[in-house]
Short mmCIF file of C-alpha atoms and ligand atoms in Angstrom, two decimals:
data_model
loop_
_atom_site.label_atom_id
_atom_site.label_comp_id
_atom_site.label_asym_id
_atom_site.label_seq_id
_atom_site.Cartn_x
_atom_site.Cartn_y
_atom_site.Cartn_z
CA UNK A 2 106.57 58.62 -33.61
CA UNK A 3 108.51 55.60 -34.76
CA UNK A 4 112.12 55.37 -35.27
CA UNK A 5 113.69 54.00 -38.45
CA UNK A 6 113.09 50.20 -38.18
CA UNK A 7 116.54 49.46 -39.90
CA UNK A 8 118.68 51.73 -37.79
CA UNK A 9 119.59 48.92 -35.42
CA UNK A 10 121.53 47.16 -38.22
CA UNK A 11 124.27 49.72 -38.25
CA UNK A 12 124.45 49.81 -34.39
CA UNK A 13 124.72 46.14 -34.56
CA UNK A 14 127.61 46.27 -36.92
CA UNK A 15 129.28 48.80 -34.77
CA UNK A 16 129.13 46.34 -31.84
CA UNK A 17 130.58 43.59 -34.01
CA UNK A 18 133.51 45.87 -34.96
CA UNK A 19 134.11 46.78 -31.40
CA UNK A 20 134.48 43.18 -30.37
CA UNK A 21 136.87 42.44 -33.22
CA UNK A 22 134.25 40.00 -34.55
CA UNK A 23 133.77 41.80 -37.82
CA UNK A 24 134.12 39.39 -40.83
CA UNK A 25 135.00 40.14 -44.50
CA UNK A 26 135.95 38.37 -47.57
CA UNK A 27 139.43 38.09 -49.18
CA UNK A 28 139.78 37.54 -52.91
CA UNK A 29 141.62 34.56 -54.27
CA UNK A 30 142.59 34.53 -57.93
CA UNK A 31 143.27 31.57 -60.17
CA UNK A 32 143.20 27.81 -59.40
CA UNK A 33 142.95 26.51 -55.89
CA UNK A 34 146.13 24.80 -54.65
CA UNK A 35 148.89 24.63 -52.06
CA UNK A 36 149.86 28.14 -53.22
CA UNK A 37 147.27 30.70 -54.34
CA UNK A 38 147.15 34.37 -55.38
CA UNK A 39 145.58 36.26 -52.40
CA UNK A 40 144.88 39.83 -53.17
CA UNK A 41 147.40 39.88 -55.98
CA UNK A 42 150.19 38.12 -54.02
CA UNK A 43 151.40 34.47 -53.93
CA UNK A 44 150.88 32.98 -50.52
CA UNK A 45 151.15 29.31 -49.20
CA UNK A 46 147.72 28.17 -48.51
CA UNK A 47 146.98 26.80 -45.08
CA UNK A 48 143.36 27.99 -45.15
CA UNK A 49 141.67 25.39 -47.58
CA UNK A 50 139.56 22.36 -47.00
CA UNK A 51 140.81 20.91 -50.27
CA UNK A 52 142.82 18.26 -48.33
CA UNK A 53 143.82 16.16 -51.25
CA UNK A 54 144.36 19.08 -53.60
CA UNK A 55 141.57 17.94 -55.98
CA UNK A 56 139.66 21.21 -56.37
CA UNK A 57 142.13 22.33 -59.10
CA UNK A 58 142.80 18.72 -60.50
CA UNK A 59 142.68 18.65 -64.36
CA UNK A 60 140.69 15.37 -64.28
CA UNK A 61 137.83 17.00 -62.20
CA UNK A 62 137.98 20.04 -64.37
CA UNK A 63 137.68 17.85 -67.43
CA UNK A 64 134.85 15.77 -66.01
CA UNK A 65 132.87 19.03 -65.06
CA UNK A 66 133.38 20.53 -68.50
CA UNK A 67 132.13 17.37 -70.27
CA UNK A 68 129.18 17.23 -68.00
CA UNK A 69 128.34 20.84 -68.88
CA UNK A 70 128.61 20.04 -72.48
CA UNK A 71 126.31 17.04 -72.19
CA UNK A 72 123.92 18.14 -69.70
CA UNK A 73 124.02 22.09 -69.74
CA UNK A 74 124.63 24.39 -66.77
CA UNK A 75 121.48 24.40 -64.60
CA UNK A 76 119.76 21.19 -63.52
CA UNK A 77 116.35 22.97 -64.03
CA UNK A 78 114.44 21.61 -61.18
CA UNK A 79 114.36 19.34 -58.03
CA UNK A 80 115.28 15.75 -58.19
CA UNK A 81 111.61 14.75 -58.01
CA UNK A 82 110.66 16.95 -60.95
CA UNK A 83 112.85 17.75 -63.83
CA UNK A 84 116.26 17.69 -62.17
CA UNK A 85 117.25 13.95 -61.78
CA UNK A 86 119.97 12.56 -64.09
CA UNK A 87 121.72 9.27 -64.35
CA UNK A 88 124.92 11.02 -63.20
CA UNK A 89 123.22 11.68 -59.69
CA UNK A 90 122.55 8.10 -59.30
CA UNK A 91 126.11 7.15 -60.37
CA UNK A 92 127.47 9.49 -57.62
CA UNK A 93 125.13 8.14 -54.96
CA UNK A 94 126.27 4.60 -55.73
CA UNK A 95 129.87 5.68 -55.73
CA UNK A 96 129.28 7.30 -52.28
CA UNK A 97 127.64 4.11 -50.97
CA UNK A 98 130.42 2.04 -52.23
CA UNK A 99 133.12 4.29 -50.52
CA UNK A 100 131.19 4.26 -47.28
CA UNK A 101 130.10 0.56 -47.59
CA UNK A 102 126.59 1.46 -46.88
CA UNK A 103 123.38 0.19 -48.62
CA UNK A 104 122.65 3.59 -50.28
CA UNK A 105 123.34 7.28 -50.38
CA UNK A 106 121.62 10.39 -51.36
CA UNK A 107 123.22 13.67 -52.49
CA UNK A 108 121.99 17.11 -51.45
CA UNK A 109 123.00 20.55 -52.73
CA UNK A 110 125.33 21.22 -49.83
CA UNK A 111 126.44 19.61 -46.69
CA UNK A 112 124.66 22.25 -44.80
CA UNK A 113 121.37 21.37 -46.42
CA UNK A 114 122.05 17.64 -45.85
CA UNK A 115 122.24 18.27 -42.10
CA UNK A 116 119.17 20.53 -41.87
CA UNK A 117 117.07 18.21 -44.04
CA UNK A 118 118.06 14.98 -42.42
CA UNK A 119 117.64 16.26 -38.83
CA UNK A 120 114.32 17.76 -39.41
CA UNK A 121 113.17 14.56 -41.23
CA UNK A 122 114.19 12.27 -38.31
CA UNK A 123 112.91 14.19 -35.31
CA UNK A 124 110.20 16.50 -34.24
CA UNK A 125 108.42 18.06 -31.09
CA UNK A 126 108.11 14.80 -29.13
CA UNK A 127 111.80 13.98 -29.60
CA UNK A 128 115.05 14.64 -28.03
CA UNK A 129 118.42 15.62 -29.52
CA UNK A 130 121.91 15.40 -27.83
CA UNK A 131 124.37 17.59 -29.48
CA UNK A 132 128.06 18.07 -28.89
CA UNK A 133 128.88 21.52 -27.75
CA UNK A 134 131.40 22.02 -30.55
CA UNK A 135 129.09 20.89 -33.39
CA UNK A 136 129.06 22.61 -36.71
CA UNK A 137 126.44 25.29 -37.33
CA UNK A 138 124.51 23.12 -39.69
CA UNK A 139 123.90 20.52 -36.91
CA UNK A 140 122.97 23.18 -34.40
CA UNK A 141 120.59 24.88 -36.75
CA UNK A 142 119.14 21.49 -37.88
CA UNK A 143 118.29 20.76 -34.28
CA UNK A 144 116.58 24.07 -33.84
CA UNK A 145 114.59 23.69 -37.00
CA UNK A 146 113.45 20.18 -36.11
CA UNK A 147 111.55 21.52 -33.00
CA UNK A 148 112.91 18.68 -30.88
CA UNK A 149 114.13 19.34 -27.32
CA UNK A 150 117.86 19.84 -27.68
CA UNK A 151 120.53 19.61 -25.02
CA UNK A 152 124.20 20.31 -25.70
CA UNK A 153 126.64 18.04 -23.85
CA UNK A 154 130.15 19.06 -23.01
CA UNK A 155 132.62 18.37 -25.83
CA UNK A 156 133.15 14.60 -26.34
CA UNK A 157 132.05 13.90 -22.76
CA UNK A 158 130.49 10.44 -22.71
CA UNK A 159 129.89 10.46 -19.04
CA UNK A 160 127.94 13.77 -19.22
CA UNK A 161 125.97 12.28 -22.09
CA UNK A 162 125.21 9.11 -20.10
CA UNK A 163 123.86 11.19 -17.16
CA UNK A 164 121.57 13.30 -19.47
CA UNK A 165 120.28 10.15 -21.14
CA UNK A 166 119.54 8.24 -18.06
CA UNK A 167 117.72 11.28 -16.52
CA UNK A 168 115.64 12.34 -19.59
CA UNK A 169 115.59 9.54 -22.43
CA UNK A 170 112.28 8.10 -21.06
CA UNK A 171 110.43 11.46 -21.50
CA UNK A 172 110.79 11.38 -25.20
CA UNK A 173 109.75 9.26 -28.20
CA UNK A 174 112.88 9.20 -30.42
CA UNK A 175 116.32 10.29 -29.38
CA UNK A 176 119.10 11.36 -31.89
CA UNK A 177 122.70 11.97 -30.96
CA UNK A 178 124.46 14.42 -33.32
CA UNK A 179 128.18 14.99 -33.76
CA UNK A 180 131.01 16.19 -35.96
CA UNK A 181 133.40 13.21 -36.63
CA UNK A 182 136.36 15.54 -37.09
CA UNK A 183 135.57 18.86 -35.28
CA UNK A 184 135.83 21.48 -37.91
CA UNK A 185 137.39 24.31 -35.84
CA UNK A 186 139.48 22.11 -33.57
CA UNK A 187 140.73 19.13 -35.54
CA UNK A 188 140.00 16.44 -32.81
CA UNK A 189 137.74 13.43 -33.28
CA UNK A 190 134.53 12.26 -31.78
CA UNK A 191 134.81 9.11 -29.47
CA UNK A 192 132.80 7.15 -32.04
CA UNK A 193 133.00 3.64 -30.56
CA UNK A 194 131.74 4.89 -27.13
CA UNK A 195 129.02 6.94 -28.80
CA UNK A 196 127.85 3.86 -30.77
CA UNK A 197 127.70 1.86 -27.49
CA UNK A 198 125.58 4.47 -25.75
CA UNK A 199 123.41 4.94 -28.61
CA UNK A 200 122.64 1.29 -28.49
CA UNK A 201 122.16 1.31 -24.70
CA UNK A 202 119.63 4.14 -24.68
CA UNK A 203 117.96 3.23 -28.05
CA UNK A 204 119.13 6.45 -29.78
CA UNK A 205 119.93 7.10 -33.44
CA UNK A 206 123.45 8.45 -34.04
CA UNK A 207 124.29 10.94 -36.81
CA UNK A 208 127.86 11.69 -37.60
CA UNK A 209 129.01 14.51 -39.79
CA UNK A 210 132.08 13.30 -41.76
CA UNK A 211 132.67 16.64 -43.59
CA UNK A 212 136.38 16.85 -42.77
CA UNK A 213 136.96 13.16 -42.55
CA UNK A 214 135.77 11.84 -46.01
CA UNK A 215 138.64 11.21 -48.21
CA UNK A 216 141.15 11.90 -45.38
CA UNK A 217 140.68 9.25 -42.52
CA UNK A 218 140.44 5.44 -42.85
CA UNK A 219 142.32 3.06 -44.98
CA UNK A 220 140.23 3.67 -48.01
CA UNK A 221 139.43 7.24 -47.28
CA UNK A 222 135.89 6.33 -46.15
CA UNK A 223 136.23 8.50 -43.01
CA UNK A 224 136.20 8.37 -39.19
CA UNK A 225 133.83 5.38 -39.21
CA UNK A 226 136.37 3.37 -41.07
CA UNK A 227 139.22 4.85 -38.97
CA UNK A 228 137.57 3.47 -35.81
CA UNK A 229 136.63 0.09 -37.49
CA UNK A 230 132.95 0.84 -37.20
CA UNK A 231 132.11 0.18 -40.85
CA UNK A 232 128.85 -1.56 -41.24
CA UNK A 233 127.43 -0.41 -37.87
CA UNK A 234 124.00 1.28 -37.90
CA UNK A 235 124.26 5.01 -38.03
CA UNK A 236 123.63 7.93 -40.13
CA UNK A 237 126.62 9.48 -42.03
CA UNK A 238 126.51 12.94 -43.38
CA UNK A 239 129.24 14.58 -45.41
CA UNK A 240 130.25 17.09 -47.99
CA UNK A 241 131.44 16.83 -51.53
CA UNK A 242 133.10 20.22 -51.04
CA UNK A 243 136.15 19.49 -48.92
CA UNK A 244 138.45 16.58 -49.80
CA UNK A 245 136.28 15.81 -52.82
CA UNK A 246 136.98 19.23 -54.34
CA UNK A 247 133.51 19.88 -55.72
CA UNK A 248 130.16 21.10 -54.19
CA UNK A 249 127.31 19.34 -52.53
CA UNK A 250 126.43 17.08 -49.60
CA UNK A 251 125.34 13.55 -48.98
CA UNK A 252 123.78 11.14 -46.56
CA UNK A 253 124.92 7.49 -46.52
CA UNK A 254 123.21 4.69 -44.61
CA UNK A 255 120.51 1.99 -44.85
CA UNK A 256 118.27 1.64 -47.79
CA UNK A 257 115.20 2.47 -45.71
CA UNK A 258 116.86 5.59 -44.24
CA UNK A 259 117.77 6.94 -47.75
CA UNK A 260 114.36 6.03 -49.22
CA UNK A 261 112.72 7.82 -46.18
CA UNK A 262 114.90 10.90 -46.66
CA UNK A 263 113.82 11.16 -50.40
CA UNK A 264 110.29 11.38 -49.15
CA UNK A 265 110.73 13.58 -46.04
CA UNK A 266 113.86 15.80 -46.19
CA UNK A 267 112.54 19.27 -47.25
CA UNK A 268 115.90 20.48 -48.27
CA UNK A 269 116.21 17.61 -50.75
CA UNK A 270 112.57 17.75 -51.98
CA UNK A 271 112.22 21.50 -52.36
CA UNK A 272 115.54 22.51 -53.77
CA UNK A 273 117.15 22.33 -57.21
CA UNK A 274 119.20 19.16 -57.98
CA UNK A 275 123.08 19.43 -57.95
CA UNK A 276 124.31 20.65 -61.24
CA UNK A 277 125.95 18.22 -63.63
CA UNK A 278 129.44 19.92 -63.46
CA UNK A 279 129.47 19.45 -59.54
CA UNK A 280 128.08 15.94 -59.77
CA UNK A 281 130.78 14.81 -62.38
CA UNK A 282 133.63 16.38 -60.42
CA UNK A 283 132.64 14.77 -57.26
CA UNK A 284 132.33 11.28 -58.93
CA UNK A 285 135.77 11.67 -60.41
CA UNK A 286 137.05 12.75 -57.12
CA UNK A 287 135.73 9.66 -55.42
CA UNK A 288 137.44 7.44 -58.02
CA UNK A 289 140.72 9.30 -57.30
CA UNK A 290 140.26 8.72 -53.48
CA UNK A 291 139.78 4.99 -54.11
CA UNK A 292 142.53 4.65 -56.70
CA UNK A 293 145.32 6.90 -55.35
CA UNK A 294 145.82 6.04 -51.63
CA UNK A 295 149.20 7.78 -52.07
CA UNK A 296 147.61 11.07 -51.95
CA UNK A 297 146.09 10.41 -48.39
CA UNK A 298 149.46 8.96 -47.38
CA UNK A 299 151.25 12.25 -48.42
CA UNK A 300 148.69 14.25 -46.41
CA UNK A 301 149.37 12.23 -43.32
CA UNK A 302 153.17 12.55 -43.88
CA UNK A 303 152.72 16.36 -43.88
CA UNK A 304 150.60 16.20 -40.78
CA UNK A 305 153.23 14.23 -38.90
CA UNK A 306 155.96 16.44 -40.23
CA UNK A 307 154.39 19.72 -39.12
CA UNK A 308 153.41 18.36 -35.78
CA UNK A 309 156.88 17.22 -35.04
CA UNK A 310 158.64 20.41 -36.15
CA UNK A 311 156.16 22.57 -34.28
CA UNK A 312 156.61 20.56 -31.05
CA UNK A 313 160.45 20.82 -31.46
CA UNK A 314 160.70 24.43 -32.55
CA UNK A 315 157.73 26.07 -31.22
CA UNK A 316 157.03 24.56 -27.79
CA UNK A 317 155.33 27.56 -26.55
CA UNK A 318 152.60 27.74 -29.08
CA UNK A 319 149.42 26.24 -27.47
CA UNK A 320 148.44 23.55 -29.92
CA UNK A 321 145.01 22.13 -29.50
CA UNK A 322 144.72 18.33 -29.68
CA UNK A 323 144.28 17.19 -33.15
CA UNK A 324 144.04 13.88 -35.09
CA UNK A 325 143.39 15.45 -38.51
CA UNK A 326 144.78 17.85 -40.98
CA UNK A 327 143.36 20.71 -38.96
CA UNK A 328 145.96 22.09 -36.49
CA UNK A 329 145.07 25.18 -34.32
CA UNK A 330 146.89 27.10 -31.89
CA UNK A 331 145.16 29.32 -29.28
CA UNK A 332 145.66 33.04 -28.70
CA UNK A 333 144.41 35.05 -25.80
CA UNK A 334 142.04 37.38 -27.56
CA UNK A 335 140.18 37.89 -30.97
CA UNK A 336 142.58 40.97 -31.42
CA UNK A 337 145.62 38.82 -31.06
CA UNK A 338 144.40 36.22 -33.43
CA UNK A 339 143.69 38.92 -36.07
CA UNK A 340 147.19 40.42 -35.57
CA UNK A 341 148.96 37.06 -35.93
CA UNK A 342 146.82 36.22 -38.90
CA UNK A 343 147.90 39.60 -40.50
CA UNK A 344 151.63 39.07 -39.66
CA UNK A 345 151.46 35.56 -41.22
CA UNK A 346 149.80 37.01 -44.36
CA UNK A 347 152.61 39.62 -44.58
CA UNK A 348 155.04 36.71 -44.32
CA UNK A 349 153.33 34.96 -47.26
CA UNK A 350 151.37 32.43 -45.17
CA UNK A 351 147.57 32.19 -45.56
CA UNK A 352 146.14 30.80 -42.23
CA UNK A 353 142.99 32.24 -40.83
CA UNK A 354 142.15 33.70 -37.50
CA UNK A 355 139.04 31.92 -36.11
CA UNK A 356 137.25 34.04 -33.46
CA UNK A 357 134.00 34.10 -31.43
CA UNK A 358 131.22 33.57 -32.12
CA UNK A 359 132.32 30.70 -34.35
CA UNK A 360 134.38 29.22 -31.42
CA UNK A 361 134.64 30.23 -27.85
CA UNK A 362 138.36 30.87 -27.85
CA UNK A 363 140.38 32.62 -30.57
CA UNK A 364 142.82 30.78 -32.58
CA UNK A 365 144.82 30.54 -35.86
CA UNK A 366 143.68 27.46 -37.85
CA UNK A 367 146.10 25.68 -40.14
CA UNK A 368 144.90 23.01 -42.48
CA UNK A 369 147.19 20.88 -44.32
CA UNK A 370 146.97 19.48 -47.84
CA UNK A 371 148.49 16.49 -49.58
CA UNK A 372 150.03 18.89 -52.16
CA UNK A 373 152.01 20.98 -49.63
CA UNK A 374 155.65 20.51 -50.17
CA UNK A 375 158.37 20.32 -47.37
CA UNK A 376 159.51 23.89 -48.22
CA UNK A 377 155.90 25.17 -47.66
CA UNK A 378 155.82 23.68 -44.18
CA UNK A 379 159.22 24.98 -43.63
CA UNK A 380 158.19 28.45 -44.39
CA UNK A 381 155.17 28.16 -42.23
CA UNK A 382 157.19 27.18 -39.28
CA UNK A 383 159.74 29.93 -39.85
CA UNK A 384 157.01 32.56 -40.04
CA UNK A 385 155.53 31.21 -36.81
CA UNK A 386 158.99 31.41 -35.07
CA UNK A 387 159.55 34.94 -36.08
CA UNK A 388 156.14 36.00 -35.02
CA UNK A 389 156.45 34.24 -31.58
CA UNK A 390 160.05 35.77 -30.98
CA UNK A 391 158.54 39.28 -31.87
CA UNK A 392 155.69 38.97 -29.31
CA UNK A 393 157.91 37.74 -26.51
C1 LIG B 808 131.72 22.45 -44.00
C2 LIG B 808 130.86 21.60 -43.08
C3 LIG B 808 129.66 21.49 -43.43
C4 LIG B 808 128.78 22.11 -44.58
O1 LIG B 808 129.08 21.52 -45.80
P1 LIG B 808 128.95 22.42 -47.06
O2 LIG B 808 128.83 21.39 -48.15
O3 LIG B 808 130.04 23.38 -47.11
O4 LIG B 808 127.65 23.11 -46.88
C5 LIG B 808 128.81 20.66 -42.55
N1 LIG B 808 129.37 20.17 -41.47
C6 LIG B 808 130.67 20.34 -41.08
C7 LIG B 808 131.21 19.73 -39.99
C8 LIG B 808 131.43 21.18 -41.94
O5 LIG B 808 132.82 21.42 -41.65
#
């Protein structure tokens, strides 16, 4: 007698509910922006990765429409078969110019860029060192590659050094992988120290600039530029879907690296090319990033403003260290985070509760945009104050 082989799924869901880990979608209507319609009600949007407010920008929309008219909707095949267009190459050149690297290659998402790159670079005989707080795409890329993977404590260079001195010699190649802006915390990786240690132990270094591109650095090139490390040998991954307001991912680096990935990254070779609309929108976004530094300046003004007001008026909130538009405050439990998230929503503020298993400690995650107005930030602080007085 066998039991129903699918019965465990419902039991598993029950466990997820019991732990307050259950996830569900919330419907947004209309254009993305600093305010959005959430389930029929206007709320101030602190939940978006659209840092520069480009996802609803009329220039990106116009570029995407024109590309659809000229190239159609689907790209019909992988880049190596029927899918490659001049527009893809234009976008790759623009990314390489923004990043000041020899070349770049675009993938259909940032997640796929990480999976494909890590699996192409290392295998069974190799070693990966991965920051404990890395994004899921880096962690799963490491698993998929088959390399021996060790997680080092978050941003802990000394721990990394100890692991390398003990184990580096047992492996052929070694790859260190890290977020540059940590997506659920908002702090930065110690890039100069990582580059130094990578050199010392002959390791490749891969950094994921998903939340940094368009946001950090003088020209918006990211964390690499922010730390003055432009031109150093490393592998930069990123997404077109955050500050660039489109969809897709990329890898930027040396000509040899990019040429190699076009031959070996399975998530590039065996998947359909980016659509014309996404490609054109991202290309327009990069031009805007380069031509309108005032957007980035406005974003950083908003960050400074919110941090200052929160420290003055809400000193009891446990703000996590951040050097990015991502600001989180910690809460004791997943249930507390959910309650505060709900209370904020009732007050017209959209800021998500982030819970395990995404992170180890529950929190509310606030992300700022260049298009937030002072009144938006004021209302956020008011809502947070009234919630923290209620719970005391
Ligand atoms: C969002 C994100 C990705 C995935 O990018 P997509 O283009 O959305 O697939 C990868 N890495 C990090 C750090 C991210 O935050």
